[in-house]
Short mmCIF file of C-alpha atoms and ligand atoms in Angstrom, two decimals:
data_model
loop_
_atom_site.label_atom_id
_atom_site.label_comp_id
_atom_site.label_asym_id
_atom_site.label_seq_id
_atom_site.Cartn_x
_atom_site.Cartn_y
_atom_site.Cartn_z
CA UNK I 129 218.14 294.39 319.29
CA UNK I 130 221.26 296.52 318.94
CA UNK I 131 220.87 300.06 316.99
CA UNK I 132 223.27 302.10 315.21
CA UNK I 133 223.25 305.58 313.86
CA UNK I 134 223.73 305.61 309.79
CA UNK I 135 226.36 308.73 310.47
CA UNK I 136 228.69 305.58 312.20
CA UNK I 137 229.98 307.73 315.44
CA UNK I 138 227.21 307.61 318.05
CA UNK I 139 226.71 305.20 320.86
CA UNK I 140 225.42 302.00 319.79
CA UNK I 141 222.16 302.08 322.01
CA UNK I 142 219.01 299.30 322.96
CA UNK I 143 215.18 300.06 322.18
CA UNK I 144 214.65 301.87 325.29
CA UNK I 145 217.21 304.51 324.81
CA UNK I 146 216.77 304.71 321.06
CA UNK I 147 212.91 305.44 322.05
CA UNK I 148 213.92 308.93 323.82
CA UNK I 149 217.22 309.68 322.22
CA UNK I 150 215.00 310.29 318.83
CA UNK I 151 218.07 311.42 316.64
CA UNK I 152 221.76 309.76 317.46
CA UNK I 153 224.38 312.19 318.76
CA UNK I 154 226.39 312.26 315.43
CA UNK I 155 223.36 313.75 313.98
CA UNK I 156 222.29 310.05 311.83
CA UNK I 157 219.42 308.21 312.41
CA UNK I 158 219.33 305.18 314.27
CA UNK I 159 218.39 302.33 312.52
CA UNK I 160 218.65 298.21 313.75
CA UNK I 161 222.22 297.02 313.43
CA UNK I 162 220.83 293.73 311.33
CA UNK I 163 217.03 293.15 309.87
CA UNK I 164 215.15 290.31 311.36
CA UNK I 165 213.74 287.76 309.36
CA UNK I 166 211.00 286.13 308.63
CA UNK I 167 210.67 282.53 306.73
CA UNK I 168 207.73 281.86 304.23
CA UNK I 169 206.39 279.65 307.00
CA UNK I 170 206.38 282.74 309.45
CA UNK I 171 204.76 284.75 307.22
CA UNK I 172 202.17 282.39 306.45
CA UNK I 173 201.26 281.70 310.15
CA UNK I 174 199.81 286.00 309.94
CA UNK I 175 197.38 284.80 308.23
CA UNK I 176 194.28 284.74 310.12
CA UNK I 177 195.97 286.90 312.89
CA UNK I 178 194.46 290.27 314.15
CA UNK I 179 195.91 293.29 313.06
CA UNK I 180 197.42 293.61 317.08
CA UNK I 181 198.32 289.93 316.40
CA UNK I 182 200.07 291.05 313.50
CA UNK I 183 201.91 293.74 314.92
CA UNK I 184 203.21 291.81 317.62
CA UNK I 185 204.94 289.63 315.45
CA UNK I 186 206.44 292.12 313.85
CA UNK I 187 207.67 294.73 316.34
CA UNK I 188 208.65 292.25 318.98
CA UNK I 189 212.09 291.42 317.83
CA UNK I 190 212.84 295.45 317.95
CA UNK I 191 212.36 295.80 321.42
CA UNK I 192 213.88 293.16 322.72
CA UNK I 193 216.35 294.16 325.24
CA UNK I 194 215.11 296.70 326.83
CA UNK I 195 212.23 297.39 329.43
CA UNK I 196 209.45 296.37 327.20
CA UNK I 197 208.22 292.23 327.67
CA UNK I 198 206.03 290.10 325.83
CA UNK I 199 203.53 291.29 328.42
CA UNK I 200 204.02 294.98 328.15
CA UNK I 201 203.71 294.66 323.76
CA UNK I 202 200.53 292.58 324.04
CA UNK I 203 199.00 295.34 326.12
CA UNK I 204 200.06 298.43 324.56
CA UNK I 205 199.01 297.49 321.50
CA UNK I 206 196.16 295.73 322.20
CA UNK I 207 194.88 298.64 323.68
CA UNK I 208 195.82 300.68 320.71
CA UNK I 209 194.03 299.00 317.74
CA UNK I 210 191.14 298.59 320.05
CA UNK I 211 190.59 302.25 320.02
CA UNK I 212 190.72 302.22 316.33
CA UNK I 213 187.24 303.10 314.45
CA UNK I 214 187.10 299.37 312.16
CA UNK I 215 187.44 295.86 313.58
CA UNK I 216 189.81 295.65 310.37
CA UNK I 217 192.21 298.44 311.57
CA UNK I 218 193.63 299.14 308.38
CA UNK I 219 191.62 297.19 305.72
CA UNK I 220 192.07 297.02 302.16
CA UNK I 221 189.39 298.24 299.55
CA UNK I 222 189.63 297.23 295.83
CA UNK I 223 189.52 299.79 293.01
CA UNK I 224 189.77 297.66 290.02
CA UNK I 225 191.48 293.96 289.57
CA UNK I 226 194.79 294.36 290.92
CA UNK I 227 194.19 297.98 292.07
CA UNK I 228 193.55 298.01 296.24
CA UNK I 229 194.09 300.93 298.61
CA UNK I 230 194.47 300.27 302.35
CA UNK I 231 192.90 302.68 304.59
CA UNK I 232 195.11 303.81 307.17
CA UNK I 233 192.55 306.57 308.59
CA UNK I 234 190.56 304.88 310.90
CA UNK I 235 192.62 306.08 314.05
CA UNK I 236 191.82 309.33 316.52
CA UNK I 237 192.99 311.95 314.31
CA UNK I 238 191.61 310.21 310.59
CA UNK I 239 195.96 310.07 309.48
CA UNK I 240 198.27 307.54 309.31
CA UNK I 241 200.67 308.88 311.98
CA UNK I 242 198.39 307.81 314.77
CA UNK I 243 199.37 303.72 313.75
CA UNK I 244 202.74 304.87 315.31
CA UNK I 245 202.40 307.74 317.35
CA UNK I 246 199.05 305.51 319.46
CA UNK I 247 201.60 303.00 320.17
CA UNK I 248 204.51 305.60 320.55
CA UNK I 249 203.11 307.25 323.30
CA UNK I 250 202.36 304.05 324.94
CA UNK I 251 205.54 302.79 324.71
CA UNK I 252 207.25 306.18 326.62
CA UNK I 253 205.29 306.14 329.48
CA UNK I 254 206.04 302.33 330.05
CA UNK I 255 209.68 303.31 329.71
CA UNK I 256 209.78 306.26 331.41
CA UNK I 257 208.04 305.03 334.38
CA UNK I 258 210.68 302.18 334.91
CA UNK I 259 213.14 305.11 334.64
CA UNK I 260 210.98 307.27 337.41
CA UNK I 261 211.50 310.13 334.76
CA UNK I 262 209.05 312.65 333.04
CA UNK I 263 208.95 314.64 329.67
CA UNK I 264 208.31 317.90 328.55
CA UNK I 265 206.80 317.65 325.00
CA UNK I 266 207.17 320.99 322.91
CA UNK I 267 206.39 321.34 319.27
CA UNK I 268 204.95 323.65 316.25
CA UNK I 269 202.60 322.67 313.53
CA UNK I 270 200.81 324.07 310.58
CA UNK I 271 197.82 322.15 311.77
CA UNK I 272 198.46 318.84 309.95
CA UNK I 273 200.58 317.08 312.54
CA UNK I 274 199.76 318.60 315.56
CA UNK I 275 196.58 316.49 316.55
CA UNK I 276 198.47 313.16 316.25
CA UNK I 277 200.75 314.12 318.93
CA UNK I 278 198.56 315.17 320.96
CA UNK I 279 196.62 312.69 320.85
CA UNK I 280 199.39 309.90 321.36
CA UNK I 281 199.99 312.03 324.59
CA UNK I 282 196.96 312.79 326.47
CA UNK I 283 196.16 311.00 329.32
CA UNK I 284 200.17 309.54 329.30
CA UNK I 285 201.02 309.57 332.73
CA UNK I 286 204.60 310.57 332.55
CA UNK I 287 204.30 313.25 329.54
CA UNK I 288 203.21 317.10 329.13
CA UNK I 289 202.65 317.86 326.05
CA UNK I 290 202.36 321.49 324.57
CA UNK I 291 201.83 321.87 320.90
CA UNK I 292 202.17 325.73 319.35
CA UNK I 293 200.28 326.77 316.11
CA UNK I 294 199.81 330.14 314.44
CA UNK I 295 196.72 332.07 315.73
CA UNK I 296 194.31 332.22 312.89
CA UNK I 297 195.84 330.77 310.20
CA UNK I 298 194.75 326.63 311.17
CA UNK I 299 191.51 325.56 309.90
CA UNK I 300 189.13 324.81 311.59
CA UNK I 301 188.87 321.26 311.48
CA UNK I 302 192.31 321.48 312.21
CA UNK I 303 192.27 323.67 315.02
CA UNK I 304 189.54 321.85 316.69
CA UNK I 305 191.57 318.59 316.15
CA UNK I 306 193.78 319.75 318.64
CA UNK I 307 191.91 321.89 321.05
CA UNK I 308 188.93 319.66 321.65
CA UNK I 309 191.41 317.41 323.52
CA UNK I 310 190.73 318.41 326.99
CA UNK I 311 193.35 316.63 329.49
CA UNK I 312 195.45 318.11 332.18
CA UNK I 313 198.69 317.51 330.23
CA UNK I 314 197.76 318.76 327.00
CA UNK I 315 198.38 322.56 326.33
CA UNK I 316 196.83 324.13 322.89
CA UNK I 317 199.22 327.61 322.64
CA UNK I 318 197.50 330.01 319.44
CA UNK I 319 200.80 332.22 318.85
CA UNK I 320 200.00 335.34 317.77
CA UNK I 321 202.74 334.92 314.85
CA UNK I 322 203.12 332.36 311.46
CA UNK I 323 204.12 329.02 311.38
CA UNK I 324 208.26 329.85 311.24
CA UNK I 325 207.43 331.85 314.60
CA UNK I 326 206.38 328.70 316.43
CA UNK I 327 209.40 326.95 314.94
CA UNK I 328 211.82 329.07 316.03
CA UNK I 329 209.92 329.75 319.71
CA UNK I 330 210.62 326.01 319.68
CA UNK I 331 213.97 326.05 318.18
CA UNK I 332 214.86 328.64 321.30
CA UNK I 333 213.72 326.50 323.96
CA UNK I 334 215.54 323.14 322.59
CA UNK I 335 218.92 325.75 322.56
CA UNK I 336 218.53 326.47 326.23
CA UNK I 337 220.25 323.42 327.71
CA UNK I 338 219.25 324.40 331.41
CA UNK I 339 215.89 325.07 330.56
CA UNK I 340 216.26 321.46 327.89
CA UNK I 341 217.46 319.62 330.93
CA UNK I 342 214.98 321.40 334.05
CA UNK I 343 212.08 320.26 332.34
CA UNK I 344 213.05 316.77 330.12
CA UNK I 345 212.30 318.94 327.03
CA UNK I 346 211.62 316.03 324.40
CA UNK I 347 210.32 316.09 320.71
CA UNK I 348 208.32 313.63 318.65
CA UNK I 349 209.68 313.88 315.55
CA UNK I 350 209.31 311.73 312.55
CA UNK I 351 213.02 310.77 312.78
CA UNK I 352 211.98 308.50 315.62
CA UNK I 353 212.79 304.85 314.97
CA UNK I 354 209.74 303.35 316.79
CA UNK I 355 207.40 305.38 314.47
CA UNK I 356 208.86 303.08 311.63
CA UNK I 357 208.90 300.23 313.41
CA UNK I 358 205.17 300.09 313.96
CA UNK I 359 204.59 301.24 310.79
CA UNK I 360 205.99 297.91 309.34
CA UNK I 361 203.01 296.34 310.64
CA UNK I 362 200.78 297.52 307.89
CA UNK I 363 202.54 296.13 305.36
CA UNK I 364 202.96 292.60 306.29
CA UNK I 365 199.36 292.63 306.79
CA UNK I 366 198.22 293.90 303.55
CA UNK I 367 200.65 291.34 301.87
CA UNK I 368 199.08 288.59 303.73
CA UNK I 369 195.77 289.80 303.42
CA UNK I 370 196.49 289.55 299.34
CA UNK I 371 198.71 286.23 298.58
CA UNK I 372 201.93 286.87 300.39
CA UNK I 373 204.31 285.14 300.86
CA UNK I 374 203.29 282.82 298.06
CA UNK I 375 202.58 285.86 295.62
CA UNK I 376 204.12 289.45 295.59
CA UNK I 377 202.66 292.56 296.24
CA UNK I 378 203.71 296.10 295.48
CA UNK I 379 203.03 299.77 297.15
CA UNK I 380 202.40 303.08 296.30
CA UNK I 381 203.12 305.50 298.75
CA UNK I 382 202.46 309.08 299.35
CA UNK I 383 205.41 310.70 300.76
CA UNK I 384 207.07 313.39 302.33
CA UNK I 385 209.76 312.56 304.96
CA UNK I 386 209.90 309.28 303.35
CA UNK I 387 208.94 307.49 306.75
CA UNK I 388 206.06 305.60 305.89
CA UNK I 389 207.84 303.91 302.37
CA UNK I 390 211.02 303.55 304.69
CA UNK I 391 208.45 301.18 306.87
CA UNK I 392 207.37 299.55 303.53
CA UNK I 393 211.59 299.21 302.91
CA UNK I 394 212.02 297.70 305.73
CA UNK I 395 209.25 294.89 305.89
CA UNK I 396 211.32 293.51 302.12
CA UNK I 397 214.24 293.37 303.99
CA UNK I 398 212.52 291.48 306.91
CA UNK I 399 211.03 288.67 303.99
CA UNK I 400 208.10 290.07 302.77
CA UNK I 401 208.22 289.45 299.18
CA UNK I 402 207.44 293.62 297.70
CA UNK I 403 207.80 294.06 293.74
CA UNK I 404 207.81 297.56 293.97
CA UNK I 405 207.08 300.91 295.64
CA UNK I 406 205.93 303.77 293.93
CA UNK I 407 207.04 307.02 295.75
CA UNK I 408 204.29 309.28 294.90
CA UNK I 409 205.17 313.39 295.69
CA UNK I 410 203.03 316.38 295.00
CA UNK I 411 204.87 319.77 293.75
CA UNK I 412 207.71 318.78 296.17
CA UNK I 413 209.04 316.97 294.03
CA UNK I 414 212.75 315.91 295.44
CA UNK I 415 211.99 312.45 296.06
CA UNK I 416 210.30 311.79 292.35
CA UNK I 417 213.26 313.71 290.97
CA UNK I 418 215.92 311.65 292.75
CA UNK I 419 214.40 308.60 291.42
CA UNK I 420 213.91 309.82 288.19
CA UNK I 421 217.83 311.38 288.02
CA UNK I 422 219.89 309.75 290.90
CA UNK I 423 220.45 313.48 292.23
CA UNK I 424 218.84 314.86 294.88
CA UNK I 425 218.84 318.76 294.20
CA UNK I 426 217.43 320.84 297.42
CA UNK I 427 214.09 323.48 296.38
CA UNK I 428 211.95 325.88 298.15
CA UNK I 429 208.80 324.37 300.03
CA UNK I 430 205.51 325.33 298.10
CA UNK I 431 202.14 325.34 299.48
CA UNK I 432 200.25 322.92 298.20
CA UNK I 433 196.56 320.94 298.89
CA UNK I 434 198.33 318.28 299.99
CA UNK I 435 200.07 319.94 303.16
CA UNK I 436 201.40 317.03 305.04
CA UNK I 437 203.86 315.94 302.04
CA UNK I 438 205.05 319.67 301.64
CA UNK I 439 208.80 318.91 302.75
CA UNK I 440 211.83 320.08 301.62
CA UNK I 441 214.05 317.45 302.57
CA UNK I 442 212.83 314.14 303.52
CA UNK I 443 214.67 313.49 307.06
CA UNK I 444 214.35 309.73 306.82
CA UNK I 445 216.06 309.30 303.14
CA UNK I 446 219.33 309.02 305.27
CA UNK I 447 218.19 305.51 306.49
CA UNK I 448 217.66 304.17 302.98
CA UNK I 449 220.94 305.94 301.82
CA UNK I 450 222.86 304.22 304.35
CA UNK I 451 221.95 300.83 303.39
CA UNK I 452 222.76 301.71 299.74
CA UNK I 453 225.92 302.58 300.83
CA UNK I 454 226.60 299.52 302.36
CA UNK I 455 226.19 300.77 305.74
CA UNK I 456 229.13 302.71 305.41
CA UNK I 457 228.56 305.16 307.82
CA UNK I 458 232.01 307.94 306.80
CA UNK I 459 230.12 307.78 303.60
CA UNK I 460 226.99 309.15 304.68
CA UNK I 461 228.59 311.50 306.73
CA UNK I 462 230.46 313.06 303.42
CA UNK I 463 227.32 312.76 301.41
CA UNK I 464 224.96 314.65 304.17
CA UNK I 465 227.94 317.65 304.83
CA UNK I 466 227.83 318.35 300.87
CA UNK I 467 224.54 318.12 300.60
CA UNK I 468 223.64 320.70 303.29
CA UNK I 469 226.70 322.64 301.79
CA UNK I 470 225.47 322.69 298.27
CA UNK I 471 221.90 321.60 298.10
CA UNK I 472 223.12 318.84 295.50
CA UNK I 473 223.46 314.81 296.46
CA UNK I 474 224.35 313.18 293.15
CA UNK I 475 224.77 309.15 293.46
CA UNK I 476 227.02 306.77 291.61
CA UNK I 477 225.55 304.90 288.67
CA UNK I 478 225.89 301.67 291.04
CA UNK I 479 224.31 303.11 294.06
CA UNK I 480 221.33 304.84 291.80
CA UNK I 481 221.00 301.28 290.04
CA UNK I 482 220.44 299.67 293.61
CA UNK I 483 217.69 302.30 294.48
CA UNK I 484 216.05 301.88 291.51
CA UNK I 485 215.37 298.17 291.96
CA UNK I 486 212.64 298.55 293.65
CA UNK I 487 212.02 302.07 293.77
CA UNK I 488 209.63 304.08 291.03
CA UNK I 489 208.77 308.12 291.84
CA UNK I 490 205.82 310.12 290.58
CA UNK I 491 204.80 313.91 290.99
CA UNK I 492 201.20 315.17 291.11
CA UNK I 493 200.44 318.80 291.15
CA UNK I 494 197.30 320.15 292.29
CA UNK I 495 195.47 320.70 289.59
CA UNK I 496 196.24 316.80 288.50
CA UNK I 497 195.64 315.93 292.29
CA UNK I 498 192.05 317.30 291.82
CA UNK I 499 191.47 315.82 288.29
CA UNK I 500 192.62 312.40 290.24
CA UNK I 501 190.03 312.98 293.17
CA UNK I 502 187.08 313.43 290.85
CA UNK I 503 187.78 310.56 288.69
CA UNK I 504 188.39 307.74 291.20
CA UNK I 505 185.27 309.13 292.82
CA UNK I 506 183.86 308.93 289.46
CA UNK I 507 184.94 305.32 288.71
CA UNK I 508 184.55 303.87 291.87
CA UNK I 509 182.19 306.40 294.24
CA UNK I 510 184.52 306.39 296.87
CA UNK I 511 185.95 310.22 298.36
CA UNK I 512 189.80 310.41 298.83
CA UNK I 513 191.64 312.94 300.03
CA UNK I 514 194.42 315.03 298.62
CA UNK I 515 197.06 313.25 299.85
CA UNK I 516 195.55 308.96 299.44
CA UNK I 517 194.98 310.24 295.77
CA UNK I 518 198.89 310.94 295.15
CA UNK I 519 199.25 307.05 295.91
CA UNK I 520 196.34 305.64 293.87
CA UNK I 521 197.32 307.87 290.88
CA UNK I 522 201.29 307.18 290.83
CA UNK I 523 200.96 303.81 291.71
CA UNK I 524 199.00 303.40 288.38
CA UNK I 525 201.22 305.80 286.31
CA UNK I 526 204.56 303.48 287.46
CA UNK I 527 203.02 299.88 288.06
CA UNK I 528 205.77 297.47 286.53
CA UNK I 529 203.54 294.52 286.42
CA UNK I 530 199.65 294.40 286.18
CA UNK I 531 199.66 290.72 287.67
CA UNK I 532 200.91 291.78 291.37
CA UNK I 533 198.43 293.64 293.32
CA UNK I 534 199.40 297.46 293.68
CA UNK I 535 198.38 298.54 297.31
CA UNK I 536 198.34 302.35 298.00
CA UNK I 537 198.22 303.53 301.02
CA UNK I 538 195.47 305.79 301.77
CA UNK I 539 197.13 308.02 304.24
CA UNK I 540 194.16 310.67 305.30
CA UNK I 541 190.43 310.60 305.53
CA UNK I 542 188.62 313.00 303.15
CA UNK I 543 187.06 314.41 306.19
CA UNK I 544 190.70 316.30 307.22
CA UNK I 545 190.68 317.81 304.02
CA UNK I 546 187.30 318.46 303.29
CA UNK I 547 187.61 322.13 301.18
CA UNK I 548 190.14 320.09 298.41
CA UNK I 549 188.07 317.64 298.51
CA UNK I 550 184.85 319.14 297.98
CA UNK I 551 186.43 321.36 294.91
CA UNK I 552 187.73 318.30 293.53
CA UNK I 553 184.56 316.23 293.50
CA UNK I 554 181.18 318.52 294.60
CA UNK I 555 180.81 316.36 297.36
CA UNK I 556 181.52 317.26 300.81
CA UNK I 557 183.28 314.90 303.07
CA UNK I 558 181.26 313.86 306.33
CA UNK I 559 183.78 313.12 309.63
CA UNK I 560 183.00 309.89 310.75
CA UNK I 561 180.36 309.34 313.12
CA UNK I 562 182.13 309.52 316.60
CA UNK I 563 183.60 312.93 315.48
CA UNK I 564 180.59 313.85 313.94
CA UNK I 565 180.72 316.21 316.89
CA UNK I 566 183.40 317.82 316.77
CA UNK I 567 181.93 321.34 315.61
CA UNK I 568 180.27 321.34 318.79
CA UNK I 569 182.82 320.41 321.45
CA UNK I 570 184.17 322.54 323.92
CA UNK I 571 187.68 323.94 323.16
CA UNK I 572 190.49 324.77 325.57
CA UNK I 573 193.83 326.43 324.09
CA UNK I 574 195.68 329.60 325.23
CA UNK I 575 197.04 333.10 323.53
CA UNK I 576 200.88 332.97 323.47
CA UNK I 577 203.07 336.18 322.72
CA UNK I 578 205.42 335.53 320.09
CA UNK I 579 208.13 335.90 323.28
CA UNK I 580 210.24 332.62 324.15
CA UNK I 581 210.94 333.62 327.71
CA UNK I 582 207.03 334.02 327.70
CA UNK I 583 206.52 330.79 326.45
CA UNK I 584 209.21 328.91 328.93
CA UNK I 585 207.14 330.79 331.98
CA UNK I 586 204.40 329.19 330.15
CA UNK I 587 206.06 325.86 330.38
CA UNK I 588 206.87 325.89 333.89
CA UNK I 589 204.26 326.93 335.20
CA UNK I 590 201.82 324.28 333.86
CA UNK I 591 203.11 321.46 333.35
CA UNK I 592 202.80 319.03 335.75
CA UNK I 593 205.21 318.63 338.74
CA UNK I 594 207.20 314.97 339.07
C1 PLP R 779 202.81 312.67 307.24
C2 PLP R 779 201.90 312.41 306.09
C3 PLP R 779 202.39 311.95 304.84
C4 PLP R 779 203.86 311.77 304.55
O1 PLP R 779 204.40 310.68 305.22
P1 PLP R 779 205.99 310.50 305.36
O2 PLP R 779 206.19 309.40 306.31
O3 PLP R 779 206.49 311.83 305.91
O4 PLP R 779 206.54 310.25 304.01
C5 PLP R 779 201.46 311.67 303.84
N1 PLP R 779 200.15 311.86 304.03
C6 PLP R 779 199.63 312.31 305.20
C7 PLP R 779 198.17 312.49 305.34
C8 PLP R 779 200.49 312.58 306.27
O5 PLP R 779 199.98 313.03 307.44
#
C-alpha cells in the first residue's frame, strides 16, 4: 500500500515510513492512496473470527510493502489483544432494542487509544529494529493521554519514552496512571509549570534540529495513520457481531480530533455497510457546528468533564475533507491556509451535502452530560463515564432509523473519571480488579524546572544509549 499526504506535495511513502514520518512534509496527513475492499462474502467469513483474527484481516492490506509480514501482524497483535482485560476485547452491551454500546476500555490504561497505540508501539520497534535505529519519545499531557503512550512504550526495545505533565495539577488516578509504570525507558517528568509550559518545553526541543536529529526525537501524535488503521478493526467487528454485511449498522461517536469516527469513515469505504455516524462533542462544539452549518468557525478550548474531547481543532478532519474534495489535494491546501488565517472554513453546498450523507453532530454540555450519566445508570444500572455518555446520548438524539442498530462507542471506563462520575450518579466507580492496586503501587517520576536546556540534559542523560 502506497500513501499520500491530503496537502498533494509530499513524498508518496510505504507503511514503514508513513509509521515514523507521523505528519507528511507538506504539513497533510497521510492517508492510503486507494481504500481496500472487502466483498459481502469477506465480510461474512469475520464472523466467528477473534477480535486479533479480525484485525488481521483488516490491517493487513495497509502494511503491505514494507517490513511488516504475515508473520510479524499475527504476532504483534496477537500479543496485544491477549493483554486485554475480556476474552471479547471490545464487546458490545445492549441498552435497549436497537441501542448497544461497545466497550472499548478493557485495555492497560481503561481508554480507547490503547486499541492503537498497544499495537503502535509494537509495530515501531519491529520497524525500527530492521532499520538498526532508536527513538527518543517526548511529549506533554494534561493527564488524559499520557498513560496510553506510555504504556504502548514500555518495555519497547528500541524506544525512550519521556512524557511531561504539570506538577500538581494531574489527578491522581491520572498521575499514578503514568508513574506506576516502572521500566528503564519510561521517564515520568512533574514540571513545576501548567500544561502550556510542558507544550512549549516540548515545542523547544522539536525546534532544535541538532538536538531533533542527536537523539531520533519522535512524537506519537494522533495524526499518525497506523492509529486509524487499527482502529478500523472495531468497527468491522461490531458490524459483524450485529447483522453485517446482510443488515446495516450505525455509530455514535464521541469525538475530539475526529480520529476514532475517521476509523469508523474508513471501514464504509472499505465495504462495511454504516447508515450513519453520529459525531457526538461536548462544549467544544466545532465538529457538531460544522455539521449542523457546513462552516467550521475556530473557538477557545473550555474545560470541561469530559477532558479528552476538549480540542480546538480536530487534526484529523483534514483526512475526511480531502476525500470530500475529491482528493484534490491544491484544494485542501487553500482551504487549511484560510482557515488558520481566519478561523473560518465555510464549504460549498455540494461538498456540505456529501458530508452530511452520512454524517449527524450533537453537543452535550456538562450539566446535560451528568443528567445523561444518571439516567442510563438509572435505566439500565450500568456506570459510564463522561465521555461514553456523549455517544449513547447523541446517538439517540440523531438516530435516522430505529430499525438499524446504533452502536456507541464507549470510549473510557468510569473508573478514569471517577469524581464526574460519582457527582453524576452517587455511585463511585471501582478500577477493575488488576488495577485495583493501583493506590498502592510504588511510583517513580522526576521534578523538572520549567528550563528546556534543563530538560534536553535531562534527555541525554537518561535515555538509553544505541
Ligand atoms: C481521545 C479520546 C476521545 C476523542 O477521540 P478522537 O479520536 O480524538 O476523536 C474520546 N474519548 C476519550 C476517552 C479519549 O481518550
Amino acid at each position: 500500500m502506497r500513501y499520500i499526504s491530503t496537502r498533494g506535495s509530499a513524498p508518496v511513502l510505504q507503511f514503514d515510513d508513513v509509521l515514523l514520518a507521523g505528519l507528511a512534509r507538506d504539513g497533510g496527513l497521510y492517508v492510503p492512496e486507494t481504500w481496500p475492499h472487502f466483498t459481502a462474502d469477506e465480510i461474512k467469513s469475520f464472523r466467528g473470527m477473534s477480535y486479533a483474527e479480525v484485525a488481521f484481516a483488516v490491517i493487513k492490506p495497509f502494511v503491505t510493502g514494507g517490513t511488516v509480514d504475515d508473520d510479524a501482524l499475527k504476532t504483534i497483535l496477537d500479543e496485544t489483544y491477549a493483554g486485554f482485560n475480556h476474552t471479547a476485547v471490545a464487546p458490545l452491551k445492549q441498552l435497549d432494542g436497537n441501542d448497544w454500546v461497545m466497550e472499548l476500555f478493557h485495555g492497560p490504561t481503561l481508554a480507547f487509544k490503547d486499541y492503537a497505540l498497544q499495537v503502535v508501539g509494537r509495530l515501531f520497534d519491529h520497524v525500527l529494529a530492521k532499520r538498526g535505529q532508536r527513538i527518543t519519545i517526548v511529549g506533554a499531557t494534561s493527564g488524559d493521554t499520557g498513560s496510553a503512550a506510555i504504556e504502548a512504550c514500555r518495555d519497547r526495545e528500541n524506544v525512550d519514552i519521556f512524557i511531561l505533565h504539570p506538577a500538581g495539577r494531574v489527578s491522581e488516578v491520572q498521575r499514578r496512571q503514568m508513574t506506576t509504570v516502572i521500566a528503564d525507558n519510561v521517564h515520568n517528568l512533574a514540571v513545576d509549570g501548567s500544561f502550556d509550559d510542558c507544550q512549549d518545553l516540548v515545542k523547544a526541543l522539536f525546534n532544535d534540529h541538532a538536538f531533533r536529529d542527536e537523539i531520533g526525537l519522535s512524537a506519537v501524535n494522533s495524526i499518525n495513520w497506523a492509529r486509524i488503521m487499527c482502529q478500523i478493526a472495531y468497527y468491522f467487528w461490531a458490524g459483524v457481531q450485529l447483522g453485517a454485511p446482510d443488515r446495516e449498522v450505525s455509530f455514535s461517536v464521541p469525538s475530539g480530533n475526529f480520529g476514532n469516527v475517521y476509523a469508523g469513515y474508513a471501514a464504509l469505504q472499505m465495504g462495511l455497510p454504516i447508515k450513519q455516524f453520529v459525531v457526538g462533542s461536548n462544549s467544544n462544539d466545532i465538529l457538531a457546528r460544522f455539521f449542523d452549518k457546513g462552516v467550521m468557525k475556530m473557538d477557545g478550548v473550555h474545560p470541561t468533564i469530559s477532558p479528552s474531547m476538549d480540542i480546538q481543532v480536530s487534526s484529523n478532519f483534514e483526512r475526511l475533507l480531502f476525500d470530500l474534495y475529491d482528493r484534490d489535494g491544491a484544494a485542501i491546501v487553500d482551504l487549511m491556509t484560510e482557515f488558520r488565517k481566519t478561523g473560518l472554513m465555510e464549504m460549498s453546498q455540494g461538498q456540505f451535502a456529501k458530508a452530511r450523507e452520512h454524517f449527524d453532530g450533537y453537543r452535550l454540555d456538562d450539566a446535560q452530560t451528568r443528567a445523561a450519566i444518571l439516567d442510563v445508570y438509572q435505566k439500565t444500572g450500568e456506570l459510564v463515564d463522561p465521555h461514553s455518555v456523549i455517544g449513547i446520548a447523541a446517538g439517540r438524539a440523531c438516530n435516522r432509523d430505529r430499525s438499524v442498530p446504533m452502536i456507541a462507542l464507549a470510549t473510557a471506563h468510569p473508573a478514569k473519571f471517577p469524581d464526574a462520575v460519582k457527582q453524576a450518579s452517587g455511585v463511585y466507580p471501582d478500577l477493575p480488579e488488576r488495577l485495583s492496586d493501583l493506590y498502592e503501587r510504588p511510583e517513580k517520576v522526576e521534578p523538572m524546572s520549567n528550563d528546556a536546556d534543563a530538560l534536553m540534559a535531562h534527555v541525554r542523560k537518561n535515555r538509553r544509549a544505541a
